[in-house]
Coordinates of C-alpha atoms in Angstrom, one line a residue:
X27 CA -10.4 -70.2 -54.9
X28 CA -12.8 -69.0 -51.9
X29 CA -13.4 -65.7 -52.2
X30 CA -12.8 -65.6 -48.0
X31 CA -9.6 -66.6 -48.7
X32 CA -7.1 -63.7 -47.6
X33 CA -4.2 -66.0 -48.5
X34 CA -5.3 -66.4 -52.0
X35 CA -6.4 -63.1 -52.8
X36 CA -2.8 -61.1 -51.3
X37 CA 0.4 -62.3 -52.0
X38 CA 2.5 -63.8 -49.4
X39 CA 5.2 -61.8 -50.1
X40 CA 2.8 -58.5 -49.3
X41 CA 1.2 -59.9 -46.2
X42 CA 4.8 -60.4 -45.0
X43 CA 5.7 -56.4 -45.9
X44 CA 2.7 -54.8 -44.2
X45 CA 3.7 -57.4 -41.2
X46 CA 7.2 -56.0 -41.3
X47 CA 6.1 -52.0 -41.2
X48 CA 3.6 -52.7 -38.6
X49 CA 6.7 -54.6 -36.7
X50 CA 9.4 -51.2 -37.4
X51 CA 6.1 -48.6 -36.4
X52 CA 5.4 -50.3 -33.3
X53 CA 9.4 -50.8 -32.5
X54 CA 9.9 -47.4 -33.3
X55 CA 7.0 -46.0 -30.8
X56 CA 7.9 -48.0 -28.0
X57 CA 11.8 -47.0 -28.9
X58 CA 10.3 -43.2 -28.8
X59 CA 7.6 -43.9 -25.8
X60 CA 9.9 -43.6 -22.7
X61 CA 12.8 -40.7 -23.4
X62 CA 10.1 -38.3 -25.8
X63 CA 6.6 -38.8 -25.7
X64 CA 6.3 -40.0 -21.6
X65 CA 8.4 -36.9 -20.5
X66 CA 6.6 -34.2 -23.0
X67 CA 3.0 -35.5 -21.8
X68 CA 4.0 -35.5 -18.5
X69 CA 5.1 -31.3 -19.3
X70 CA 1.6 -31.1 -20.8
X71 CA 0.1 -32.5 -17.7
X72 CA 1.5 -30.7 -15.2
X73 CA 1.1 -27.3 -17.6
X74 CA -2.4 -28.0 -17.5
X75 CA -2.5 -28.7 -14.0
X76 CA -1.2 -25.2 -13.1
X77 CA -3.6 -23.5 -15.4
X78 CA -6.0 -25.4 -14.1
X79 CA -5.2 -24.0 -10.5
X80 CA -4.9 -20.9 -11.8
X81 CA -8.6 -20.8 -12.9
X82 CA -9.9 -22.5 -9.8
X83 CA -8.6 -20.3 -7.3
X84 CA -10.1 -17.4 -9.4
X85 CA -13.5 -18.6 -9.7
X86 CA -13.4 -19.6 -5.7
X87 CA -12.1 -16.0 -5.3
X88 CA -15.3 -14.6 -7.1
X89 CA -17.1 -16.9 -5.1
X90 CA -16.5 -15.5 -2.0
X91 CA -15.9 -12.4 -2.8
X92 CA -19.5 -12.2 -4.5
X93 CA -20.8 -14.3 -1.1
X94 CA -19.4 -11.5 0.9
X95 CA -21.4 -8.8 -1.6
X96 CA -24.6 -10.5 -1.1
X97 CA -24.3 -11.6 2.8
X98 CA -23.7 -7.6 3.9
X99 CA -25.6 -6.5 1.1
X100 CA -23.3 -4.0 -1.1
X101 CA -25.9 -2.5 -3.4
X102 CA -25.1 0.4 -5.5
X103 CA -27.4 2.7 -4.0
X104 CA -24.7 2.3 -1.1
X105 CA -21.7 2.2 -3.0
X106 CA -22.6 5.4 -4.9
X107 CA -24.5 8.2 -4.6
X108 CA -28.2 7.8 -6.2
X109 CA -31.1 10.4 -5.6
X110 CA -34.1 10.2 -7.7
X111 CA -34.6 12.8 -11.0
X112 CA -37.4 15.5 -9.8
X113 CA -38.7 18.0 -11.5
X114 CA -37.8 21.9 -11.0
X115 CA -40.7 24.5 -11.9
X116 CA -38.3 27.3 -11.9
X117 CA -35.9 26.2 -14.7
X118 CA -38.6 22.9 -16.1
X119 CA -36.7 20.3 -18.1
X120 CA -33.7 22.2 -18.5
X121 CA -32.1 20.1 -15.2
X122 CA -32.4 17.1 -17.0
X123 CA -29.5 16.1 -18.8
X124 CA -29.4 15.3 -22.2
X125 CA -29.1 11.8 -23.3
X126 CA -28.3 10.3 -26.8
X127 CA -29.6 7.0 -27.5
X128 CA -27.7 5.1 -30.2
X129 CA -28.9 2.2 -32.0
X130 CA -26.3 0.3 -34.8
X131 CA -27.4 -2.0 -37.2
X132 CA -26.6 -3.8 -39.9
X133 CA -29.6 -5.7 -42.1
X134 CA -31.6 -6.0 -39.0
X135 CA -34.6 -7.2 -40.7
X136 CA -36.1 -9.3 -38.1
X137 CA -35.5 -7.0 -34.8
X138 CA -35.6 -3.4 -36.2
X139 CA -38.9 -2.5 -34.8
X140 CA -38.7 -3.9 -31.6
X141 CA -35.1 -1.9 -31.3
X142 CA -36.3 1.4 -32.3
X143 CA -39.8 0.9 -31.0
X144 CA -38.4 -0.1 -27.2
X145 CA -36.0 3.1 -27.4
X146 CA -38.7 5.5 -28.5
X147 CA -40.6 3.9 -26.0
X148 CA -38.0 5.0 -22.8
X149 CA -39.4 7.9 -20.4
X150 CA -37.4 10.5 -20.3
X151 CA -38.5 14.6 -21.1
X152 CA -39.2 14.8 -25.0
X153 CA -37.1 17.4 -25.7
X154 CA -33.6 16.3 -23.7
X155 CA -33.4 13.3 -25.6
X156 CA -32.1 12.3 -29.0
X157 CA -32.6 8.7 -30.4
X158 CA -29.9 8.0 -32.9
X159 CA -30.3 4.6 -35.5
X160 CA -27.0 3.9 -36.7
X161 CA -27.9 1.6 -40.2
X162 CA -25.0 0.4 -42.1
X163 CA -27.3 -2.0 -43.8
X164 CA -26.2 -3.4 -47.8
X165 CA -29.7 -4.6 -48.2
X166 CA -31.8 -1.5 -49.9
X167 CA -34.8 -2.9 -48.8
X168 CA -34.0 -3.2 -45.5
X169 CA -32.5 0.3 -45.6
X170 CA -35.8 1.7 -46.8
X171 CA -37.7 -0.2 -44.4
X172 CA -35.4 0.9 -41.0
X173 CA -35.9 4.6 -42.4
X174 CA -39.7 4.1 -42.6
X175 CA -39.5 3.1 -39.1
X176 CA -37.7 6.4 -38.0
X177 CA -39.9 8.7 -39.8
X178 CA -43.0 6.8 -38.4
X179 CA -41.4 7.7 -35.1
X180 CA -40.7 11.2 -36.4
X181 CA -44.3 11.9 -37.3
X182 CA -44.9 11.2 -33.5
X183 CA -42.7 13.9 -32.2
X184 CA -40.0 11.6 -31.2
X185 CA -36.3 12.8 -31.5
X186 CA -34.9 10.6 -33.9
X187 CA -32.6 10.9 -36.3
X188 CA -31.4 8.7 -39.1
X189 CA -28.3 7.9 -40.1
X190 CA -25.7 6.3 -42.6
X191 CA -22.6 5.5 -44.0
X192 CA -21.6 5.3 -47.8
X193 CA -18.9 2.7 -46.4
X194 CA -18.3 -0.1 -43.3
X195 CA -15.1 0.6 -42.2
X196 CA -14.4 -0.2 -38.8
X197 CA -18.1 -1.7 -38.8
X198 CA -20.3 -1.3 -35.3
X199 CA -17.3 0.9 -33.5
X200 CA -17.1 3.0 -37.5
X201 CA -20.7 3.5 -37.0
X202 CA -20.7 4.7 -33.0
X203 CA -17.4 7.0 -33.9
X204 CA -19.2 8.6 -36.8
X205 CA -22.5 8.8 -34.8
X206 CA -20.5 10.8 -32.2
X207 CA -19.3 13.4 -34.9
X208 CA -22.8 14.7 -35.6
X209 CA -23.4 18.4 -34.4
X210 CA -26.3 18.0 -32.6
X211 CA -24.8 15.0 -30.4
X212 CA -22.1 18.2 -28.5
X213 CA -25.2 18.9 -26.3
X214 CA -25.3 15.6 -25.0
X215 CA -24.0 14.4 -21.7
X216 CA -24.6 10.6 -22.0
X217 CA -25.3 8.3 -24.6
X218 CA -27.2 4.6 -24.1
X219 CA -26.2 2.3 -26.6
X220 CA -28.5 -0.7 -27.5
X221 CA -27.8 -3.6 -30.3
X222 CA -30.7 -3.9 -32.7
X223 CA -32.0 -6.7 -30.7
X224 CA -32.2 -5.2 -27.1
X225 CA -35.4 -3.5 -25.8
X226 CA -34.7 -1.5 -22.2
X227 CA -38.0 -0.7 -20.2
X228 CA -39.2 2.6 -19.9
X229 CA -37.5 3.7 -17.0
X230 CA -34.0 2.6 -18.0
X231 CA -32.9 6.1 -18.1
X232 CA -34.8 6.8 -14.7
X233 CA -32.5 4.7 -13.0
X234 CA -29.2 5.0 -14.1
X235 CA -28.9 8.4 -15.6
X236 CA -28.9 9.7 -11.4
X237 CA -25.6 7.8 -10.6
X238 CA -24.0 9.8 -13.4
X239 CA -25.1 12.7 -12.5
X240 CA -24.5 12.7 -8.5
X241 CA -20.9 10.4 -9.0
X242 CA -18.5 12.9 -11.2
X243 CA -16.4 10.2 -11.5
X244 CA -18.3 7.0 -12.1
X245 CA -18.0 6.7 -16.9
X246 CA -20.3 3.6 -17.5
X247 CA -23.7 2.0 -15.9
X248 CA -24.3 -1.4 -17.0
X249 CA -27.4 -2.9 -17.1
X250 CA -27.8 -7.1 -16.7
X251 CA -28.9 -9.2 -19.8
X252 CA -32.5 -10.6 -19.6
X253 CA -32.5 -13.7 -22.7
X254 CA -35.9 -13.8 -24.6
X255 CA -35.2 -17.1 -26.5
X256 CA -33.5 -19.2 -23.5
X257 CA -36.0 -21.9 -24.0
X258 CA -35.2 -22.0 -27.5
X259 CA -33.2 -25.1 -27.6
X260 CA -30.8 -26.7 -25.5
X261 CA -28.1 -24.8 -27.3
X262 CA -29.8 -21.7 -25.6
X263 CA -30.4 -23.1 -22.5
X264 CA -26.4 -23.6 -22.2
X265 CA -25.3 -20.6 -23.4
X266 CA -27.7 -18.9 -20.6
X267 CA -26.2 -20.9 -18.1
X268 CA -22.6 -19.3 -19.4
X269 CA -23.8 -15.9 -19.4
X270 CA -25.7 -15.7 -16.3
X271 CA -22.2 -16.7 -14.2
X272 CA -20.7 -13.8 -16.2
X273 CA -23.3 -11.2 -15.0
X274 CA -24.1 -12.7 -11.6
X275 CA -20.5 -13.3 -10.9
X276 CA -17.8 -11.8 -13.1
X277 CA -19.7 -8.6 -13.8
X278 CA -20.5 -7.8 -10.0
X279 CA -17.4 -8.3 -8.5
X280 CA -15.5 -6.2 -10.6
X281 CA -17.7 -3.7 -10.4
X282 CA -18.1 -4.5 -6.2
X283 CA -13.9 -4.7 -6.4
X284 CA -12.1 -2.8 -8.5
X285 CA -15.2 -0.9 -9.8
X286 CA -13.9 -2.0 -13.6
X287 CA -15.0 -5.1 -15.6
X288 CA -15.7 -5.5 -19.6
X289 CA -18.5 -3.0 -21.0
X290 CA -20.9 -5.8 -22.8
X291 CA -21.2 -3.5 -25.5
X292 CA -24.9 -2.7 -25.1
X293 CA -27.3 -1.8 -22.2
X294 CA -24.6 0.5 -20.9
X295 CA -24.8 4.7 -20.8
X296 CA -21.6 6.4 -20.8
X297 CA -20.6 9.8 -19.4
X298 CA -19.8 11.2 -23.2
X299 CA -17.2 13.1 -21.4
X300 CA -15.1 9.9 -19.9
X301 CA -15.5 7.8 -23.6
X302 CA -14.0 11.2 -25.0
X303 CA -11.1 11.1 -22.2
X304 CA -10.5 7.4 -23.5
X305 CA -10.1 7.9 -26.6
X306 CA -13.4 7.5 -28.1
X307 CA -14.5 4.3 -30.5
X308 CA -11.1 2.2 -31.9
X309 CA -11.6 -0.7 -34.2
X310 CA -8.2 -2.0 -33.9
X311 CA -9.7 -5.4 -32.5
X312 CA -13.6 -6.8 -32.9
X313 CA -14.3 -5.9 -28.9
X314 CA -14.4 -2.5 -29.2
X315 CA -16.7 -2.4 -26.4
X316 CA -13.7 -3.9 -24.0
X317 CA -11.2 -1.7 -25.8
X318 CA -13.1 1.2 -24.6
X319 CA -13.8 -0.1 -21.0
X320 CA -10.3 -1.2 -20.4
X321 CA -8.9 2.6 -21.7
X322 CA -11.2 4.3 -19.3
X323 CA -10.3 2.9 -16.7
X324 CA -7.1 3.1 -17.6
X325 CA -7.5 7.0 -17.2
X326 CA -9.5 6.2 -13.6
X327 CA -13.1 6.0 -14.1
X328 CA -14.9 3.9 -12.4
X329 CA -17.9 1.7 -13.6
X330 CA -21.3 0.3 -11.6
X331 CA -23.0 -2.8 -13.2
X332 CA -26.9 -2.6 -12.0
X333 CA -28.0 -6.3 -11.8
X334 CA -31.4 -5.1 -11.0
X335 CA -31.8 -3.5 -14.3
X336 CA -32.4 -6.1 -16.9
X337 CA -32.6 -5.2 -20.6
X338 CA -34.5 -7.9 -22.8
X339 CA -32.3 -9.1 -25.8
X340 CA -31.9 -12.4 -27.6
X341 CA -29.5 -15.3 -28.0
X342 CA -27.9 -17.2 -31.0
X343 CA -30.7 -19.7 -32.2
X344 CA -28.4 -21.3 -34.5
X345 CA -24.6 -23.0 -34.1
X346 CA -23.2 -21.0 -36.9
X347 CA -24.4 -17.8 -35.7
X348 CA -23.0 -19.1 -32.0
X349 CA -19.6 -20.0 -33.6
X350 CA -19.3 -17.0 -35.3
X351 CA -19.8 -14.8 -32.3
X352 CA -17.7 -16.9 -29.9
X353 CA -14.9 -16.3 -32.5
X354 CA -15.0 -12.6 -32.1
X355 CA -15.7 -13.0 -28.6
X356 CA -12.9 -15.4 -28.0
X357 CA -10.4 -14.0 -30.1
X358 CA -10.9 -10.1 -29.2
X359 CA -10.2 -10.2 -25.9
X360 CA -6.7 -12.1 -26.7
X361 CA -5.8 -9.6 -29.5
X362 CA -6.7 -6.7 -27.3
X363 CA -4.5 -8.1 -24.6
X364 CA -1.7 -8.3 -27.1
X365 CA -2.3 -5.2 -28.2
X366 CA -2.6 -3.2 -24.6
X367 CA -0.5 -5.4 -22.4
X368 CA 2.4 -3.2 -22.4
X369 CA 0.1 0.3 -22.0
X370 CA -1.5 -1.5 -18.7
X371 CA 1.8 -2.3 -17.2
X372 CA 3.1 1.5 -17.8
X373 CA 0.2 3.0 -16.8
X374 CA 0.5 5.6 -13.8
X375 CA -3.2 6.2 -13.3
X376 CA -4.3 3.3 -11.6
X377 CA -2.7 1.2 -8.4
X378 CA -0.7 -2.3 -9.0
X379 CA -3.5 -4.3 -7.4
X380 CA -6.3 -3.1 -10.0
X381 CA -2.9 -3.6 -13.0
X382 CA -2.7 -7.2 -11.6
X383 CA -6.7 -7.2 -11.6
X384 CA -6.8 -6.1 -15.1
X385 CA -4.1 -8.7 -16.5
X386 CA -4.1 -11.8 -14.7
X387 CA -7.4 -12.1 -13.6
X388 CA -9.3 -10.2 -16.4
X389 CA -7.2 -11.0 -19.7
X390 CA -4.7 -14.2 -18.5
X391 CA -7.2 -16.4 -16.4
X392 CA -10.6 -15.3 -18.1
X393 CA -9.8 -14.5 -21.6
X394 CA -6.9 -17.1 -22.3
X395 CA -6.3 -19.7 -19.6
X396 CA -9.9 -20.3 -19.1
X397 CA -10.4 -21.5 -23.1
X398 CA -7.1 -23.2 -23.5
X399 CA -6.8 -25.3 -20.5
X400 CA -10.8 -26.4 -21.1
X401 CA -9.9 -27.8 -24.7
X402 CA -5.9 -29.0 -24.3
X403 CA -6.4 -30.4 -20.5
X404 CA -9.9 -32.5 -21.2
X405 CA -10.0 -33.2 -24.4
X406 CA -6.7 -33.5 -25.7
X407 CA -4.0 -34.1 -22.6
X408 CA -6.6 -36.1 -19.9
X409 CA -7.7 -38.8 -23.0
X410 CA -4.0 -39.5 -24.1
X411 CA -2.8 -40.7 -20.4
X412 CA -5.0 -43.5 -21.4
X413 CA -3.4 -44.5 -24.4
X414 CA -0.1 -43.5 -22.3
X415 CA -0.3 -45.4 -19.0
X416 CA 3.0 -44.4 -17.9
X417 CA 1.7 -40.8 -17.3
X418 CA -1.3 -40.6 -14.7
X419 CA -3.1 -37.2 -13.6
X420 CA -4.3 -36.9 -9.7
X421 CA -7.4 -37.2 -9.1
X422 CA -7.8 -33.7 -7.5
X423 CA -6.9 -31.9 -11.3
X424 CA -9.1 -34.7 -13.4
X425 CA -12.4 -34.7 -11.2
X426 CA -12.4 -32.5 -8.3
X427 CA -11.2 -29.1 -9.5
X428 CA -13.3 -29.7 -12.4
X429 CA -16.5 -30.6 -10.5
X430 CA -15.9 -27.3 -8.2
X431 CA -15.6 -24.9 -11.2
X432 CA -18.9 -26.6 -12.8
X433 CA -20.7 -26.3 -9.2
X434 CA -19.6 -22.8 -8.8
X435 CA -20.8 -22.0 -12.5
X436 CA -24.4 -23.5 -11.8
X437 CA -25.0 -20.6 -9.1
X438 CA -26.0 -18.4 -12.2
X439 CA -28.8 -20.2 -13.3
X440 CA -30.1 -22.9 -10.6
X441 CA -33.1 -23.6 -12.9
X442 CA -30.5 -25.2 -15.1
X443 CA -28.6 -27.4 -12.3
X444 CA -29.8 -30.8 -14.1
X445 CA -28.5 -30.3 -17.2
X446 CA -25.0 -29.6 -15.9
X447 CA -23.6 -32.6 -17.9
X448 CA -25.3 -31.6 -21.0
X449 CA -23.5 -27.9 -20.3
X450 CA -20.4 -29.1 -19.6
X451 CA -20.6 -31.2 -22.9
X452 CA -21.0 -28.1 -24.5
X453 CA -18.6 -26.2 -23.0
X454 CA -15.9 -28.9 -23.8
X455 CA -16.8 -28.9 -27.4
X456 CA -17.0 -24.9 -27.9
X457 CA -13.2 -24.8 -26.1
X458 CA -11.8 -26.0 -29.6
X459 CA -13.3 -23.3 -31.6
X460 CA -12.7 -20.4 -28.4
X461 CA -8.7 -22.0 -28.2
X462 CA -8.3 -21.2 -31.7
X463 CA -9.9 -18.0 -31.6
X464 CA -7.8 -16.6 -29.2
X465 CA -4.5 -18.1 -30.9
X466 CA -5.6 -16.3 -33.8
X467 CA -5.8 -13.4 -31.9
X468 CA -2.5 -13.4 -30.1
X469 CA -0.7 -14.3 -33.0
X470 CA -3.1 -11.9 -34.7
X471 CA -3.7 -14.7 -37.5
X472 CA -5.8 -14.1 -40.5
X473 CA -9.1 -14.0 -39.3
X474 CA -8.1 -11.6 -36.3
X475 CA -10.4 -9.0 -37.4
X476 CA -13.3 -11.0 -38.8
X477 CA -17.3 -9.4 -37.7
X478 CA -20.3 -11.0 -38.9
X479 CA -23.0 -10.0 -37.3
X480 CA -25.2 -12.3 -35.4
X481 CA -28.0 -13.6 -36.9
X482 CA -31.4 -12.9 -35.1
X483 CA -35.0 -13.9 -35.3
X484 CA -37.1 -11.1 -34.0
X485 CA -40.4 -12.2 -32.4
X486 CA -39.8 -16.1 -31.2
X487 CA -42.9 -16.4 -29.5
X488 CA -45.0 -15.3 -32.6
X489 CA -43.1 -17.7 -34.7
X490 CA -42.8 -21.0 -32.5
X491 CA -46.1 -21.3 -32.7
X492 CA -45.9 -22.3 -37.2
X493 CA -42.8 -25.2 -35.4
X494 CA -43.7 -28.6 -35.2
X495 CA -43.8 -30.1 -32.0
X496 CA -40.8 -32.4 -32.8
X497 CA -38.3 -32.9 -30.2
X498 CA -34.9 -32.8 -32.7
X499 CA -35.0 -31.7 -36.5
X500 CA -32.6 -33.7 -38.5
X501 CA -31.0 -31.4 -41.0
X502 CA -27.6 -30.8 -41.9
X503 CA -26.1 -27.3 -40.9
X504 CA -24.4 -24.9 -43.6
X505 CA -20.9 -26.8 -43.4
X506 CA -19.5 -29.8 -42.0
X507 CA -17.0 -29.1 -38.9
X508 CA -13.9 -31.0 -40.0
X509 CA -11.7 -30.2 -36.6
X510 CA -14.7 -30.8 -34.6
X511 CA -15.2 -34.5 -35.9
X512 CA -11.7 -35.0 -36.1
X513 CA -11.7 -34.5 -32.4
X514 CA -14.6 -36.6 -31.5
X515 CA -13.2 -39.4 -33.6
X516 CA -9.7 -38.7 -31.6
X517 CA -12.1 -39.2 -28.4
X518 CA -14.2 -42.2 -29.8
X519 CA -11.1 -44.2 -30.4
X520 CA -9.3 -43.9 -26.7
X521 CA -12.4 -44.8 -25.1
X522 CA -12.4 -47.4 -27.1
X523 CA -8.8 -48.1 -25.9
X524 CA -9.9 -47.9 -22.4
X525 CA -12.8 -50.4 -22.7
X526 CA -10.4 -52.8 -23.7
X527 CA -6.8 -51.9 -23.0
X528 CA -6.9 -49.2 -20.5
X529 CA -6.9 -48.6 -16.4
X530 CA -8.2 -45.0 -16.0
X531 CA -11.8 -45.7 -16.7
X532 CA -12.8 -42.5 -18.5
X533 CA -14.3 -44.4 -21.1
X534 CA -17.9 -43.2 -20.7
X535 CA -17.0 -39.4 -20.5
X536 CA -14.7 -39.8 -23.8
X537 CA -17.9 -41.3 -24.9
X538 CA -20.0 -39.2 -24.5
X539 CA -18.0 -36.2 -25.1
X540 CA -17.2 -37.6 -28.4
X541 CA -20.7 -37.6 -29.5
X542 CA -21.1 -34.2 -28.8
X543 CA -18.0 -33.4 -30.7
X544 CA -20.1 -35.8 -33.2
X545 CA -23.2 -33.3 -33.3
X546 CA -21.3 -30.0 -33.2
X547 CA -18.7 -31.4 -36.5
X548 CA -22.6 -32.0 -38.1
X549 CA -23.6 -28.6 -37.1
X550 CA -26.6 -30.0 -35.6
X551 CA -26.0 -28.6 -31.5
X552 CA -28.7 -25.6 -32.2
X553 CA -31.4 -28.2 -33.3
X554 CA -31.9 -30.0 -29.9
X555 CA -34.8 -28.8 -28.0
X556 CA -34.9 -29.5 -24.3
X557 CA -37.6 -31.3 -22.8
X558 CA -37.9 -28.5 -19.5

């Protein structure tokens, strides 16, 4: 007996059964493929079709809206009143207003000086100025290195105070409500708030403390994001490209618009009187920052975002710390929405147009539709119409709405432009772990209310130069991704369909997106370093 001999080895009467059930599965499917599966892909085709309409003509929307900003020039010196700070002999520093300048943390071991040392560093009179370091650290040392910092500061006749918690409840918004309760902070008209990894210039308060003071009713001045660590990798690199649309696009034409968008959360100053109209700090979600924004101007305030004003600060180096702060990023926002829905929709402060503004453009399109229709649509619903033939999508929803969106997304960061494949890649592979995010959070699931703070790495320059010169480090990351290689298998396996079997062609994109679903389920997306 040959050992290649099938025959020999499994009985005829087995080859004959697995014959027979591979005979009834595919008689069943193609019993099942016309009246069920044809018709329900079909729904899920022209589902995502209307999302994806829905998410076109809003970024097209921003686009000219924020053309329009820039072609007649809209600045907020014009929008709002703005007169510079001077100096009064009669009554000295007394016609300053006071400021409170909070800093939260949370075993900040890597960033805690440049934090505290950037807001001790901001000009502003010495004595109409309190600088408050929020540390909920667990890690003693850290905690007795973050108040050796402060009393270093102390020693130099800055205003700063320590403080801390014997508990984490309600973690960063806790820490901001229980900073606000201090006895000291009643004399305060505005507090700056700045994550342990942000470091303003000097004359942050110089030039946004004036449009709260001459505009009564203006709560919140935003300052723009400047990325320290966008060279990084190429993991940084695309997550730059995502977050310079947001504040070049998003963030200005709400605030040109409606004057509302999303406080960020840091490198804002509130009015201390507006956050108190809200509400103050709630940590019934993990944005407590938007929570706040959206109740504000809920109560009409209005809110200017300062592009021109750029606050230093750093992005996730790594893809756990990414995926852990796209989960509370993803599924806040959906939760919130759940949450405040019905309160928006009642609400007699503001007019219908900024209520529409607030839920279909703000929460529906941006929040929800924008993540679901990314992950269902292109990497679930577009791949199967191969395998399904029967089923076709038009060409306008598979390549040109897409290629618009992308184009309009590149205006952010034009630097960037050539590595528009790599980014949307990413994108595609980050829409899995967003999608189920924000299911979680409107079907508040179990890990609605999970924070883990994002890692950082302090001073990247200092330390790049101990890295080798290697171009990819092969390592494993801290877990294997199970859905994540589950999906680029699903992907590798209909272009593999559509190489040999199939008419759409979409074989080298479900390539190609299946390896990076490949790299992400092996953690290894933060460990590619871009050439330029």
């Amino acid at each position: 007996m040959e050992l290649g001999d099938s025959a020999a080895v499994i009985p005829d009467s087995f080859m004959g059964y697995r014959d027979d059930i591979t005979m009834q599965m595919t008689m069943i499917l193609d019993q099942i493929r016309a009246p069920l599966i044809v018709p329900v892909l079909r729904l899920a085709v022209y589902i995502c079709l209307t999302m994806s309409v829905m998410l076109f003509v809003e970024r097209v929307y921003m686009g000219i809206v924020i053309s329009l900003v820039k072609l007649f020039g809209r600045k907020p010196e014009k929008r709002f009143k703005w007169e510079p700070m001077k100096d009064d002999i009669e009554h000295g520093n007394s016609v300053y207003p006071m400021v409170l300048v909070q800093i939260p943390m949370y075993n900040e071991r890597e960033v805690y000086q440049l934090s505290i040392g950037a807001a001790c560093g901001l000009s502003w009179p010495s004595d109409r100025i309190v600088i408050q370091v929020l540390d909920d650290s667990t890690d003693p040392t850290i905690k007795d290195l973050v108040e050796k910092e402060c009393s270093r500061w102390a020693s130099k006749g800055i205003n700063i105070k320590y403080e801390i918690r014997d508990n984490r409840n309600g973690y960063k918004a806790g820490a901001l409500k229980e900073g606000m309760k201090k006895s000291y902070v009643k004399s305060c008209d505005y507090v700056a708030i700045f994550d342990a990894d942000f470091q303003p210039e000097p004359d942050y308060l110089w030039r946004t403390v004036p449009f709260l003071l001459h505009n009564p009713k203006l709560a919140l001045v935003q300052a723009r994001w400047k990325f320290v660590n966008s060279d990084e990798c190429l993991m940084t690199r695309m997550q730059e490209m995502s977050l310079d649309y947001h504040f070049t696009v998003e963030q200005e034409v709400g605030s040109s618009t409606y004057a509302f968008f999303g406080f960020n959360g840091t490198a804002g100053i509130w009015r201390i009187s507006a956050l108190s109209e809200a509400g103050g700090w709630k940590d019934r979600t993990t944005v407590e920052d938007m929570d706040l924004a959206v109740r504000a101007s809920l109560k009409g305030w209005k809110f200017l975002y300062l592009g021109s004003l750029k606050v230093k600060n750093e992005l996730p180096s790594t893809f756990k710390a990414y995926r852990y702060q796209q989960h509370r990023w993803s599924c806040g926002p959906a939760n919130l929405f759940r949450k405040m829905a019905l309160e928006i929709m009642t609400n007699k402060n503001v007019t219908l147009w900024k209520k529409v503004h607030v839920i279909y453009s703000f929460f529906v399109v941006r929040k929800i539709v924008a993540h679901i229709v990314t992950f269902i649509f292109y990497c679930v619903i577009l791949p199967a119409t191969v395998l399904v033939p029967e089923v076709t999508v038009p060409k306008w929803g598979a390549v040109y709405i897409p290629s618009i969106i992308t184009l309009l997304n590149a205006v952010g960061t034009p630097r960037s432009l050539h590595l528009m494949v790599f980014w949307i890649l990413f994108e595609n592979v980050m829409s899995l772990h967003r999608t189920k995010a924000t299911f979680i959070g409107l079907l508040e699931g179990g890990r609605v209310n999970e924070w883990i703070v994002t890692e950082k790495l302090g001073d990247l320059k200092a330390k790049s130069a101990t890295k080798t010169s290697k171009k990819l480090r092969f390592r494993f990351g801290d877990r294997i991704h199970v859905l994540e290689l589950g999906v680029g298998m699903y992907l590798f396996f209909v272009g593999c369909y559509d190489v040999f079997f199939g008419k759409n062609h979409y074989y080298l994109y479900l390539f190609a997106q299946a390896i990076a679903f490949f790299i992400a389920g092996l953690g290894q997306i933060g460990t590619i370093v871009p050439n330029s």
